[in-house]
XYZ file of C-alpha atoms in Angstrom:
774
model
C 3.165 27.746 -6.576
C 6.172 28.854 -8.559
C 8.156 26.160 -10.341
C 5.356 23.591 -10.112
C 2.736 23.570 -12.810
C -0.934 23.226 -11.940
C -1.201 20.066 -14.090
C -4.542 18.305 -13.775
C -4.075 15.048 -11.898
C -7.412 13.543 -12.854
C -7.597 14.557 -16.498
C -5.392 15.160 -19.506
C -1.731 16.065 -19.339
C -0.512 19.591 -19.532
C 0.288 20.953 -22.958
C -1.543 21.913 -26.142
C -1.599 20.665 -29.701
C 1.321 22.100 -31.649
C 0.479 25.178 -33.701
C -0.724 24.287 -37.165
C -1.423 20.668 -36.265
C -4.751 19.452 -37.595
C -6.835 16.562 -36.336
C -6.978 13.535 -38.602
C -9.383 10.636 -38.553
C -8.229 7.193 -39.650
C -10.587 5.769 -42.256
C -10.168 2.129 -43.383
C -8.486 1.994 -46.751
C -7.552 5.662 -46.790
C -4.407 7.401 -45.561
C -4.726 10.560 -43.489
C -1.919 12.731 -42.188
C -1.224 15.554 -39.795
C 0.930 18.400 -41.029
C 2.589 21.441 -39.602
C 5.133 21.767 -36.817
C 4.613 18.337 -35.283
C 7.167 16.482 -37.439
C 6.886 13.520 -39.814
C 3.456 12.634 -41.064
C 1.328 9.833 -39.718
C 0.003 7.118 -41.963
C -2.682 4.458 -41.787
C -3.098 1.135 -43.541
C -6.361 -0.696 -44.084
C -7.370 -3.908 -42.389
C -8.552 -5.034 -38.944
C -5.455 -6.438 -37.190
C -5.874 -8.671 -34.166
C -3.548 -9.312 -31.271
C -2.640 -12.951 -30.726
C -1.981 -14.139 -27.155
C -0.088 -17.442 -27.341
C -0.167 -18.189 -23.643
C -3.275 -20.113 -22.517
C -3.171 -22.212 -19.344
C -0.520 -24.566 -20.672
C 1.644 -21.664 -21.790
C 1.267 -19.948 -18.442
C 2.242 -23.130 -16.608
C 5.396 -23.481 -18.729
C 6.280 -19.820 -18.425
C 5.873 -19.552 -14.646
C 7.713 -22.837 -14.136
C 10.815 -20.951 -15.233
C 10.268 -18.470 -12.391
C 9.647 -21.073 -9.674
C 12.005 -20.911 -6.673
C 13.668 -24.249 -5.889
C 15.467 -25.761 -2.919
C 18.158 -28.395 -3.232
C 19.700 -27.286 0.041
C 17.936 -27.208 3.393
C 16.465 -23.802 4.179
C 17.634 -23.009 7.676
C 15.484 -19.967 8.440
C 12.267 -18.291 7.391
C 14.304 -16.012 5.120
C 15.565 -18.974 3.106
C 12.490 -21.179 2.821
C 9.239 -21.443 0.837
C 6.197 -19.467 1.978
C 2.487 -19.894 1.307
C -0.606 -17.811 2.035
C -4.117 -16.757 1.072
C -4.259 -13.189 2.371
C -5.047 -14.357 5.914
C -3.565 -17.735 6.781
C 0.097 -18.277 5.999
C 2.770 -20.931 6.281
C 6.553 -20.974 5.962
C 8.708 -24.093 5.586
C 12.260 -24.444 6.870
C 14.462 -26.694 9.004
C 14.295 -26.821 12.780
C 17.838 -26.162 13.922
C 17.728 -28.293 17.067
C 16.560 -31.557 15.476
C 17.092 -30.893 11.819
C 13.385 -31.609 11.430
C 11.236 -29.740 8.929
C 8.913 -27.042 10.290
C 5.719 -25.697 8.798
C 5.324 -22.413 10.657
C 1.744 -21.159 10.813
C 0.656 -17.537 11.018
C -2.379 -15.418 10.384
C -2.477 -11.663 9.963
C -5.798 -11.520 11.853
C -4.229 -12.959 15.014
C -3.397 -10.151 17.415
C -3.770 -9.002 20.995
C -6.411 -6.451 21.989
C -4.952 -4.704 25.028
C -4.481 -0.943 25.050
C -1.280 -0.748 27.096
C 1.669 0.421 25.021
C -0.375 0.992 21.879
C -0.705 -1.110 18.726
C 2.802 -2.589 18.839
C 2.578 -3.855 22.451
C -0.953 -4.316 23.739
C -2.438 -4.539 20.264
C 0.425 -6.394 18.583
C 0.093 -9.131 16.025
C 1.003 -12.435 17.605
C 2.922 -15.444 16.404
C 0.889 -18.666 16.276
C 3.124 -21.738 16.308
C 4.699 -24.405 14.140
C 3.935 -27.910 13.019
C 7.008 -30.135 12.954
C 7.341 -33.093 10.623
C 8.671 -35.683 13.076
C 10.631 -38.067 10.876
C 12.259 -41.357 11.837
C 15.669 -40.059 10.811
C 17.158 -36.603 10.846
C 16.391 -34.448 7.820
C 19.533 -34.229 5.703
C 18.415 -32.907 2.325
C 15.480 -31.581 0.331
C 14.492 -31.280 -3.302
C 11.563 -28.849 -3.274
C 9.874 -26.590 -5.760
C 7.321 -23.853 -5.168
C 5.032 -23.813 -8.199
C 3.882 -20.220 -8.631
C 1.208 -21.241 -11.139
C -0.378 -23.705 -8.708
C 0.739 -21.919 -5.486
C 1.856 -25.320 -4.227
C 5.056 -26.671 -2.702
C 6.116 -30.170 -3.674
C 9.160 -32.395 -3.655
C 11.114 -34.792 -1.496
C 12.534 -34.615 2.020
C 15.447 -36.971 2.619
C 16.413 -38.255 6.067
C 18.964 -40.622 7.515
C 16.239 -43.304 7.495
C 14.606 -42.768 4.103
C 12.588 -40.142 2.273
C 9.170 -38.478 2.291
C 7.345 -37.103 -0.730
C 5.646 -33.844 0.177
C 2.836 -31.762 -1.309
C 1.703 -28.631 0.517
C -0.566 -25.636 -0.112
C -2.575 -23.016 1.739
C -5.999 -23.037 0.146
C -6.660 -19.918 -1.926
C -10.135 -19.225 -0.535
C -10.439 -21.309 2.648
C -8.341 -20.846 5.786
C -6.849 -24.275 5.360
C -3.364 -25.762 5.176
C -3.138 -29.086 3.326
C -0.020 -31.285 3.509
C 0.150 -34.661 1.822
C 3.007 -37.020 2.748
C 4.124 -40.064 0.773
C 6.865 -41.718 2.851
C 8.967 -44.686 1.781
C 9.341 -47.757 3.986
C 12.034 -46.170 6.141
C 9.856 -43.167 6.989
C 6.483 -44.887 7.291
C 6.230 -43.720 10.918
C 6.671 -39.998 10.149
C 4.191 -37.916 12.160
C 3.354 -34.364 13.224
C 3.729 -32.315 16.391
C 2.681 -28.753 17.196
C 4.429 -26.128 19.321
C 2.703 -22.797 20.075
C 4.543 -19.521 20.411
C 3.987 -17.354 23.509
C 1.060 -14.973 23.075
C 3.150 -11.856 23.607
C 4.238 -8.947 21.468
C 7.470 -9.629 19.569
C 8.413 -6.036 20.397
C 9.123 -7.066 23.999
C 12.413 -8.540 22.800
C 13.485 -5.076 21.627
C 11.802 -2.511 23.891
C 11.010 -2.293 27.647
C 7.679 -3.643 28.781
C 5.081 -0.838 29.058
C 3.106 -0.266 32.235
C -0.239 -2.019 32.315
C 0.549 -4.764 29.818
C -0.965 -8.014 31.124
C 0.377 -11.501 30.467
C -1.961 -13.645 28.404
C -2.995 -17.093 29.717
C -1.037 -20.170 28.777
C -2.422 -21.980 25.720
C -4.492 -25.121 26.184
C -3.428 -27.934 23.873
C -4.844 -31.372 23.261
C -3.542 -34.205 21.113
C -4.781 -37.579 19.950
C -3.903 -40.125 17.269
C -5.778 -38.206 14.581
C -4.543 -34.681 15.325
C -5.037 -32.025 17.937
C -5.823 -28.456 18.825
C -4.312 -25.506 20.644
C -6.521 -22.761 22.067
C -5.007 -19.438 23.098
C -7.340 -17.215 25.112
C -6.384 -13.567 25.555
C -6.592 -11.430 28.676
C -8.443 -8.706 26.764
C -11.036 -11.161 25.487
C -11.193 -13.332 22.436
C -8.282 -15.425 21.291
C -7.041 -17.696 18.537
C -6.994 -21.414 17.937
C -5.166 -23.926 15.777
C -6.828 -27.223 14.831
C -5.337 -30.027 12.740
C -6.336 -33.528 11.680
C -4.400 -36.312 9.987
C -5.932 -39.090 7.896
C -4.076 -42.079 6.462
C -4.743 -44.236 3.449
C -2.092 -46.906 3.306
C 1.276 -45.192 3.457
C -0.142 -41.826 2.412
C -1.119 -39.322 5.110
C -2.919 -36.005 4.726
C -2.773 -33.232 7.312
C -5.340 -30.447 7.224
C -4.975 -27.511 9.613
C -6.670 -24.199 10.228
C -6.091 -21.102 12.353
C -8.893 -18.780 13.452
C -9.104 -15.649 15.580
C -12.026 -13.958 17.330
C -12.634 -10.908 19.513
C -14.272 -10.204 21.890
C -16.049 -13.567 21.747
C -14.158 -16.851 22.065
C -15.393 -18.677 18.992
C -12.004 -19.175 17.337
C -11.806 -22.883 18.160
C -15.286 -23.568 16.775
C -14.411 -21.744 13.554
C -11.125 -23.567 13.029
C -12.635 -26.932 13.911
C -15.498 -26.374 11.474
C -13.048 -25.533 8.664
C -11.007 -28.676 9.336
C -14.091 -30.869 9.582
C -15.378 -29.596 6.241
C -12.012 -30.294 4.620
C -12.146 -33.911 5.795
C -15.029 -34.463 3.378
C -12.901 -33.554 0.353
C -10.019 -35.335 -1.300
C -6.706 -33.559 -1.704
C -7.382 -33.407 -5.425
C -10.746 -31.706 -4.917
C -9.271 -29.109 -2.551
C -6.295 -28.550 -4.838
C -8.525 -28.099 -7.870
C -10.601 -25.450 -6.146
C -7.424 -23.778 -4.887
C -5.804 -23.740 -8.321
C -8.814 -22.177 -9.991
C -8.260 -18.988 -8.036
C -4.556 -18.782 -8.855
C -5.047 -19.691 -12.513
C -7.445 -16.758 -12.828
C -5.076 -14.484 -10.937
C -1.917 -14.503 -13.043
C -3.313 -13.862 -16.566
C -4.636 -10.422 -15.576
C -1.415 -8.996 -17.059
C 1.918 -10.216 -18.407
C 5.548 -9.116 -18.182
C 8.517 -10.897 -19.730
C 12.099 -9.584 -19.721
C 15.320 -11.268 -20.840
C 16.983 -11.339 -17.425
C 15.733 -14.543 -15.770
C 16.534 -13.467 -12.233
C 14.578 -10.222 -12.615
C 11.674 -11.970 -14.313
C 11.478 -14.621 -11.596
C 11.695 -11.936 -8.901
C 8.796 -10.042 -10.449
C 6.439 -13.011 -10.556
C 7.390 -14.086 -7.033
C 6.401 -10.604 -5.814
C 2.959 -10.939 -7.382
C 2.634 -14.357 -5.755
C 3.809 -12.859 -2.450
C 1.330 -9.986 -2.542
C -1.583 -12.284 -3.366
C -0.452 -14.526 -0.513
C -0.176 -11.565 1.869
C -3.507 -9.783 1.380
C -6.834 -9.600 -0.425
C -9.386 -6.801 -0.549
C -11.369 -8.388 2.297
C -8.325 -9.072 4.503
C -6.234 -6.807 6.771
C -4.006 -4.133 5.309
C -0.442 -5.369 4.740
C 1.853 -5.247 7.762
C 5.645 -5.354 7.905
C 5.615 -9.181 8.135
C 2.110 -9.987 6.851
C 1.120 -13.421 8.178
C 4.726 -14.644 8.282
C 5.378 -12.925 11.606
C 8.952 -13.263 12.813
C 10.973 -11.674 15.641
C 10.547 -7.963 14.979
C 10.090 -4.680 16.830
C 7.342 -3.810 14.309
C 4.511 -6.368 14.738
C 1.996 -4.191 12.936
C 1.463 -1.944 9.940
C 3.788 0.978 9.252
C 2.360 4.043 7.519
C 5.443 5.999 6.502
C 6.780 3.180 4.310
C 5.113 -0.233 4.636
C 1.735 0.689 3.191
C 2.607 2.754 0.111
C 5.546 0.629 -0.989
C 3.613 -2.621 -0.576
C 0.645 -1.714 -2.746
C 2.265 -0.073 -5.768
C 2.732 -3.291 -7.738
C -1.014 -4.058 -7.783
C -1.774 -0.967 -9.854
C 0.022 -1.589 -13.155
C -0.480 -5.341 -12.850
C -4.238 -4.792 -12.643
C -4.880 -6.654 -9.401
C -7.536 -4.579 -7.706
C -8.734 -7.718 -5.911
C -5.703 -7.258 -3.627
C -6.548 -3.667 -2.672
C -7.135 -4.090 1.040
C -5.845 -0.531 1.544
C -8.805 1.232 -0.065
C -11.200 -1.166 1.638
C -9.588 -0.512 5.034
C -9.617 3.266 4.585
C -13.312 3.053 3.751
C -14.070 0.849 6.764
C -11.955 2.721 9.335
C -12.546 6.380 8.484
C -13.798 7.121 12.012
C -10.546 5.792 13.485
C -8.579 8.174 11.261
C -10.468 11.091 12.789
C -9.888 9.738 16.294
C -6.131 9.516 15.588
C -5.750 13.323 15.642
C -6.049 15.404 18.829
C -9.625 16.110 19.928
C -9.396 19.820 19.129
C -9.030 19.052 15.410
C -11.486 16.216 14.882
C -14.217 18.407 13.443
C -12.413 18.827 10.119
C -9.232 16.728 10.270
C -7.909 13.192 10.111
C -4.517 11.542 10.275
C -2.621 8.421 11.190
C 0.483 7.829 13.254
C 3.462 5.682 12.429
C 2.038 2.249 13.276
C -1.342 0.608 13.665
C -3.189 -2.677 13.411
C -6.056 -3.450 11.053
C -8.369 -1.038 12.905
C -6.076 1.937 12.038
C -5.943 3.177 15.626
C -2.543 4.685 16.388
C -0.872 6.833 18.954
C -2.302 10.337 18.660
C -0.748 12.281 15.801
C 1.571 14.959 17.193
C 0.709 18.429 15.929
C 3.281 20.317 13.810
C 5.644 22.493 15.780
C 5.365 20.473 18.983
C 8.459 20.538 21.169
C 7.691 17.068 22.527
C 6.953 13.976 20.474
C 7.514 13.404 16.794
C 5.150 15.391 14.527
C 4.836 12.829 11.737
C 1.917 14.363 9.884
C 1.936 13.223 6.262
C 1.286 9.505 6.581
C -2.443 9.529 5.869
C -2.004 11.757 2.833
C 0.643 9.382 1.459
C -1.649 6.404 2.050
C -4.421 8.251 0.225
C -2.068 8.870 -2.709
C -1.533 5.120 -2.900
C -5.283 4.517 -2.865
C -5.663 7.306 -5.440
C -3.299 5.393 -7.751
C -5.616 2.402 -7.481
C -8.508 4.686 -8.418
C -6.610 6.225 -11.337
C -5.831 2.823 -12.824
C -9.494 1.810 -12.705
C -11.344 5.162 -12.785
C -14.246 4.089 -10.550
C -15.617 7.499 -9.547
C -17.565 5.969 -6.675
C -14.246 5.392 -4.886
C -13.254 9.001 -5.498
C -16.573 10.283 -4.177
C -17.024 7.969 -1.190
C -13.475 7.367 0.055
C -10.713 9.507 -1.411
C -12.323 12.949 -1.561
C -13.829 13.020 1.962
C -10.750 11.524 3.621
C -8.266 13.662 1.696
C -10.299 16.742 2.592
C -9.775 15.910 6.276
C -6.104 14.944 5.874
C -5.352 18.282 4.212
C -7.646 19.995 6.703
C -5.223 19.019 9.466
C -2.340 20.733 7.642
C -4.367 23.900 7.089
C -4.535 24.545 10.832
C -0.766 25.074 10.984
C 0.185 27.030 7.859
C 1.445 30.524 8.626
C 2.413 33.431 6.413
C 6.055 34.434 6.605
C 7.703 37.767 5.974
C 8.225 36.660 2.359
C 4.466 36.444 1.839
C 4.696 32.691 1.399
C 2.903 30.029 3.440
C 5.147 27.959 5.705
C 4.845 24.834 7.851
C 6.194 24.594 11.396
C 8.458 21.715 12.306
C 7.345 18.262 11.114
C 9.155 14.964 10.780
C 10.722 13.613 7.600
C 10.530 9.812 8.010
C 13.751 8.095 9.042
C 15.756 11.340 9.207
C 14.847 14.447 11.204
C 12.350 17.143 12.179
C 12.512 20.451 10.320
C 10.402 23.424 9.338
C 9.105 23.440 5.749
C 9.768 19.719 5.586
C 9.837 18.541 1.965
C 7.953 15.353 2.861
C 4.994 17.400 4.049
C 5.231 20.209 1.519
C 5.042 17.696 -1.309
C 2.099 15.829 0.205
C 0.273 19.071 0.987
C 0.781 20.250 -2.596
C -0.431 16.969 -4.051
C -3.413 16.940 -1.717
C -4.603 20.455 -2.563
C -4.161 19.878 -6.281
C -5.996 16.579 -6.152
C -8.862 18.035 -4.132
C -9.374 20.746 -6.747
C -9.347 18.181 -9.538
C -11.612 15.819 -7.599
C -14.220 18.511 -6.950
C -14.081 19.490 -10.618
C -14.681 15.903 -11.656
C -17.416 15.254 -9.113
C -19.123 18.623 -9.625
C -18.740 19.584 -5.975
C -18.714 23.272 -5.051
C -16.584 22.847 -1.945
C -16.218 26.035 0.152
C -12.559 25.170 0.749
C -11.617 25.435 -2.934
C -10.341 29.031 -2.597
C -8.200 27.961 0.355
C -6.671 25.061 -1.583
C -5.912 27.362 -4.533
C -4.292 29.872 -2.192
C -2.062 27.153 -0.761
C -0.933 26.148 -4.258
C -0.270 29.784 -5.162
C 1.619 30.781 -2.037
C 3.169 27.685 -0.482
C 6.917 28.021 -0.036
C 8.961 26.343 -2.746
C 10.768 23.077 -1.957
C 13.867 23.859 0.150
C 16.927 23.041 -1.933
C 20.469 24.015 -2.787
C 23.294 23.137 -5.124
C 23.215 19.634 -3.659
C 19.558 19.126 -4.593
C 16.444 18.894 -2.439
C 16.993 19.292 1.305
C 15.137 17.549 4.093
C 13.578 20.928 4.911
C 14.318 24.576 5.437
C 16.460 24.021 8.533
C 17.929 20.631 7.711
C 20.083 19.716 4.745
C 20.910 16.133 3.841
C 24.296 15.745 5.525
C 24.406 12.025 6.303
C 23.312 8.776 4.721
C 19.530 8.489 4.565
C 17.715 5.232 3.709
C 14.334 6.818 2.932
C 13.450 9.042 -0.024
C 10.872 10.918 2.042
C 12.383 14.266 0.996
C 12.172 13.287 -2.678
C 8.438 12.556 -2.856
C 8.170 15.588 -5.152
C 9.542 13.332 -7.895
C 8.667 9.817 -6.785
C 5.949 8.804 -6.377
C 3.971 12.081 -6.464
C 5.337 13.336 -9.816
C 4.868 16.990 -8.876
C 8.197 18.110 -10.331
C 8.711 17.208 -13.969
C 11.953 15.402 -14.859
C 11.185 15.758 -18.577
C 12.117 19.466 -18.556
C 15.681 20.614 -18.073
C 15.103 22.262 -14.688
C 13.347 19.281 -13.151
C 15.815 16.833 -14.658
C 18.795 18.699 -13.266
C 17.235 18.926 -9.804
C 16.391 15.220 -9.746
C 19.871 14.224 -10.898
C 21.553 16.354 -8.247
C 19.162 15.172 -5.545
C 19.527 11.519 -6.501
C 23.320 11.698 -6.600
C 23.462 13.431 -3.224
C 21.046 10.954 -1.628
C 22.327 7.628 -2.959
C 25.931 8.799 -2.948
C 26.055 8.816 0.847
C 26.851 5.337 2.173
C 26.234 3.957 5.626
C 22.468 3.939 6.129
C 21.308 2.738 2.708
C 18.714 -0.021 2.874
C 16.829 -2.089 0.347
C 14.154 0.546 -0.209
C 16.918 3.043 -0.977
C 17.684 1.037 -4.095
C 14.079 0.527 -5.189
C 13.433 4.270 -4.886
C 16.639 5.073 -6.748
C 15.676 2.603 -9.486
C 12.277 4.248 -9.990
C 13.784 7.737 -10.025
C 16.433 6.639 -12.524
C 13.614 5.305 -14.677
C 12.011 8.774 -14.550
C 15.255 10.075 -16.022
C 15.067 7.462 -18.778
C 18.226 5.768 -17.498
C 17.381 2.074 -17.726
C 20.923 0.897 -17.107
C 21.169 2.818 -13.864
C 17.702 1.651 -12.807
C 18.607 -1.971 -13.511
C 21.869 -1.486 -11.636
C 19.995 -0.361 -8.533
C 17.714 -3.402 -8.754
C 20.851 -5.514 -8.910
C 22.102 -3.825 -5.730
C 18.805 -4.721 -4.058
C 19.100 -8.347 -5.170
C 22.765 -8.778 -4.272
C 22.995 -6.781 -1.046
C 19.621 -7.061 0.623
C 17.290 -9.821 -0.535
C 17.329 -13.257 1.047
C 17.118 -16.471 -1.020
C 13.305 -16.503 -0.988
C 13.147 -12.753 -1.991
C 12.257 -11.663 1.539
C 14.012 -8.745 3.181
C 14.865 -7.831 6.758
C 16.110 -4.846 8.698
C 15.403 -5.203 12.423
C 12.768 -7.739 11.318
C 10.919 -8.588 8.115
C 10.057 -5.604 5.935
C 7.795 -7.033 3.280
C 7.308 -3.775 1.406
C 10.849 -3.402 0.110
C 10.947 -6.321 -2.348
C 7.332 -5.632 -3.298
C 8.326 -2.099 -4.277
C 11.045 -3.571 -6.495
C 8.275 -4.829 -8.765
C 7.054 -1.219 -9.061
C 10.576 -0.233 -10.111
C 10.397 -2.734 -12.955
C 7.008 -1.334 -13.982
C 8.561 2.141 -14.076
C 11.226 0.882 -16.472
C 8.626 -0.607 -18.826
C 5.569 1.680 -18.590
C 4.924 5.054 -16.970
C 1.604 6.900 -16.939
C 2.014 9.895 -14.651
C 0.931 13.387 -15.668
C -1.673 12.144 -18.133
C 0.913 10.693 -20.536
C 1.590 7.035 -21.286
C 5.289 6.379 -21.808
C 6.093 3.025 -23.416
C 9.432 1.382 -22.584
C 10.777 4.655 -21.121
C 13.825 3.142 -19.376
C 14.640 -0.278 -20.795
C 18.247 -1.331 -20.023
C 20.505 -1.267 -23.080
C 21.122 -4.998 -22.732
C 17.421 -5.876 -22.956
C 16.841 -6.234 -26.688
C 13.547 -8.078 -26.193
C 10.685 -7.221 -23.811
C 6.988 -8.080 -23.829
C 4.215 -6.548 -21.731
C 0.530 -7.330 -22.099
C -2.518 -5.702 -20.530
C -0.542 -3.659 -18.039
C -2.799 -1.044 -16.460
C -2.089 2.657 -16.691
C -3.545 5.773 -15.133
C -6.696 6.829 -16.926
C -8.030 3.291 -17.125
C -5.880 2.174 -20.055
C -4.608 -1.334 -20.789
C -1.297 -1.413 -22.607
C 0.449 -4.158 -24.551
C 3.789 -3.674 -26.279
C 6.569 -5.763 -27.789
C 10.222 -4.847 -28.167
C 12.519 -7.096 -30.202
C 16.072 -6.691 -31.485
C 16.285 -3.431 -29.565
C 13.277 -1.744 -31.194
C 9.647 -1.304 -30.184
C 7.564 -3.223 -32.740
C 4.034 -2.329 -31.722
C 1.956 -0.753 -28.967
C -1.675 -1.609 -28.283
C -3.801 0.659 -26.053
C -7.299 -0.173 -24.905
C -9.429 2.367 -23.038
C -11.763 1.186 -20.297
C -12.863 4.661 -19.167
C -12.765 7.009 -22.158
C -10.208 9.325 -20.545
C -7.961 11.619 -22.646
C -5.111 9.578 -24.096
C -1.645 10.892 -24.808
C 1.219 8.512 -25.435
C 4.933 8.607 -26.140
C 4.983 5.254 -27.949
C 8.718 4.617 -28.147
C 8.326 3.681 -31.816
C 10.417 4.757 -34.768
C 8.621 7.402 -36.830
C 6.576 7.914 -38.937
C 3.776 6.296 -36.961
C 0.853 4.235 -38.142
C -2.401 4.428 -36.146
C -4.897 1.636 -36.626
C -8.082 0.532 -34.877
C -7.784 -3.038 -33.632
C -10.152 -5.818 -34.576
C -12.302 -3.702 -36.843
C -13.092 -1.100 -34.195
C -14.218 2.444 -34.893
C -11.677 4.750 -36.562
C -9.405 6.626 -34.177
C -8.627 10.296 -34.578
C -5.176 11.457 -33.580
C -2.758 14.368 -33.480
C 1.018 14.433 -33.453
C 2.434 16.667 -30.716
C 6.047 16.179 -31.692
C 6.735 12.557 -30.771
C 3.715 12.382 -28.493
C 0.442 11.128 -29.929
C -2.909 12.419 -28.758
C -5.555 9.809 -29.523
C -9.320 10.221 -29.627
C -9.898 6.906 -27.893
C -13.418 6.391 -26.511
C -14.384 3.981 -23.769
C -13.874 0.523 -25.243
C -11.635 1.884 -27.985
C -8.705 -0.327 -28.992
C -5.850 1.043 -31.063
C -2.642 -0.334 -32.547
C 0.438 1.850 -32.985
C 3.276 0.761 -35.256
C 5.892 2.306 -37.516
C 4.622 3.046 -41.003
C 5.760 0.453 -43.510
C 6.460 -2.156 -40.833
C 4.056 -5.060 -40.295
C 5.151 -6.813 -37.100
C 3.699 -10.079 -35.871
C 1.109 -9.079 -33.296
C 2.023 -11.903 -30.947
C 2.213 -11.851 -27.158
C 4.727 -14.459 -25.989
C 7.603 -14.745 -23.491
C 11.037 -13.522 -24.520
C 14.142 -15.685 -24.322
C 16.030 -15.588 -21.028
C 19.717 -15.418 -20.201
C 20.053 -18.222 -17.658
C 20.801 -16.056 -14.612
C 20.357 -18.005 -11.338
C 16.890 -18.287 -9.848
C 15.655 -17.848 -6.295
C 15.491 -20.268 -3.412
C 18.497 -22.500 -2.787
C 18.698 -24.163 -6.193
C 22.218 -25.588 -6.046
């Protein structure tokens, strides 16, 4: 394909060693150098340096305390209040408007209907559960609450017209259990709990007409006594969900434990929830909290990011907390609201935005334990075949715009259809997101068992519709560019088709598979029409230019996140700049994800100030006090993708090249990252102070080719860490090519500079935090 290099996506970057450049091996005590056209020489000093991590549990607790959201004003809605979760069960805390009482709203992303009428957003919709209300003697007038990210626990004081109540609350990390401890003063000794269920109906009914055949679910059956209660919601299609809670009192102190369970087609939800609550009654709050904290205290230290802007730093760590609260590898794929379901026309999972944007932050942060996407694709591969029309199921797969955890959607409309919306690329984009997870860990079993067979079918669907035009090029009939329009040669689909064919060739090379479709994939890459574009940058497609404000960057996937067009060469850079200016420059329909996409693309251009400015637009214009985000309803993916934008400013690893601090804002003199993951299975640590990169540490977990633009002043010094084996290297003109084997650990510094190899937080600037802190 002209204008797009056939760069290997699973191996080394494109490019060759500069002419005349010789390999050099670092030997302890002896200096070696490369010479020739590559530039200044490299040097090596003796000694086995070691990296010193100053954090530890106490350091982590202090550090994350600075990122904790706080509430000194009453949160009046879900979008203002604290939220808790364990990947299944969730809770949100805010004030009940009618009584000024405090609500603990319960939800679970496994609670949904199972009717077929109206599809996954009506008959199959996720359902709201209900809320517990703290019934105080007086009206709630004030709060002083803090959500500890380190402990994943909400604590503080609720003040009423009659007194005050000390509160401690958490959703257990590994058990479907809410625990709330109350310590009331004398005036609030009679504080108690009530429960109100929500109707078991799709939230979409408030926005769209009721579809034919949708049946009303039965009324819930609730029971209460002095020690708690239960609420059982049977469903017309079988199964149901149940909420069970119990309250115990020791003197003035009371402890509520509650659980939500769902089942289908059997009706065992009540038994499951009751069993969870009964088991919790045998533990003290301290025992449950200790078990809960162990999970979270293992979670955070997987990687570390510290930047000098306190608001950005707090936002980043809240997003990691949010993602770990929203999903786990054994839980449902992330939906638009996760378990904090609110009024929304989208009570399910969206595939043209929700899925890819939600999962990006787990890759660089190294949190594969949250990868419910890959697990779901593995489990539901048959559904993905069933989602395409019957005539294509022999060699194709796809997914429509919305689904539930079973991945069944409305049938994918074939390209060129005159009725319906032919939204074809969603499965391929989801597979790219899962491919990123693979690339950061390099587990070839995932490539062999999940990505390769599913991508083969996703691209197989496209191959049915390619036609040769009079120009000799291959063209696509009309398909839909998400959130804009239908057009022939749609850039959304051309980019995904290109990435898919290239990745299939690389995957079969890596796996040693002689696939009979390889010649077809090569032909597509050679003859596919070039991306439709003009003086104003990339178009939506051949028959549709970008002429109005567009919230989605679906037409720009060539650059972000697929990295098919290279912004490091003058042609690609110019095209990205023109496209970005044309896209973001049109006001009216911009949304939060507009700014996260623009931030990541600005980072590709090396423009950290512009990237940081777009993050600021996201914060100021679109995020709510608790870092949630709403359009017609909650859209969890947008703030989560903001964390990816920060990663792109600090570390990029596309195209087989590690780029260290590629787009740091000019005002950020100090930055620390530690054990961030990069494509190729690398772990990267780096420290910037007083405006200069001081050192870079790279550890290989997979033995993949390693090329790095270290962001250091030259000449470079290359040194094996902790007495490891010597590391060979070549200078490619500012880019280092390292002979780093699996387990290899190398330190890069500037020759003649001996920085302290210390990982520690950087000083902040006192920008306001999140929550309602004043």
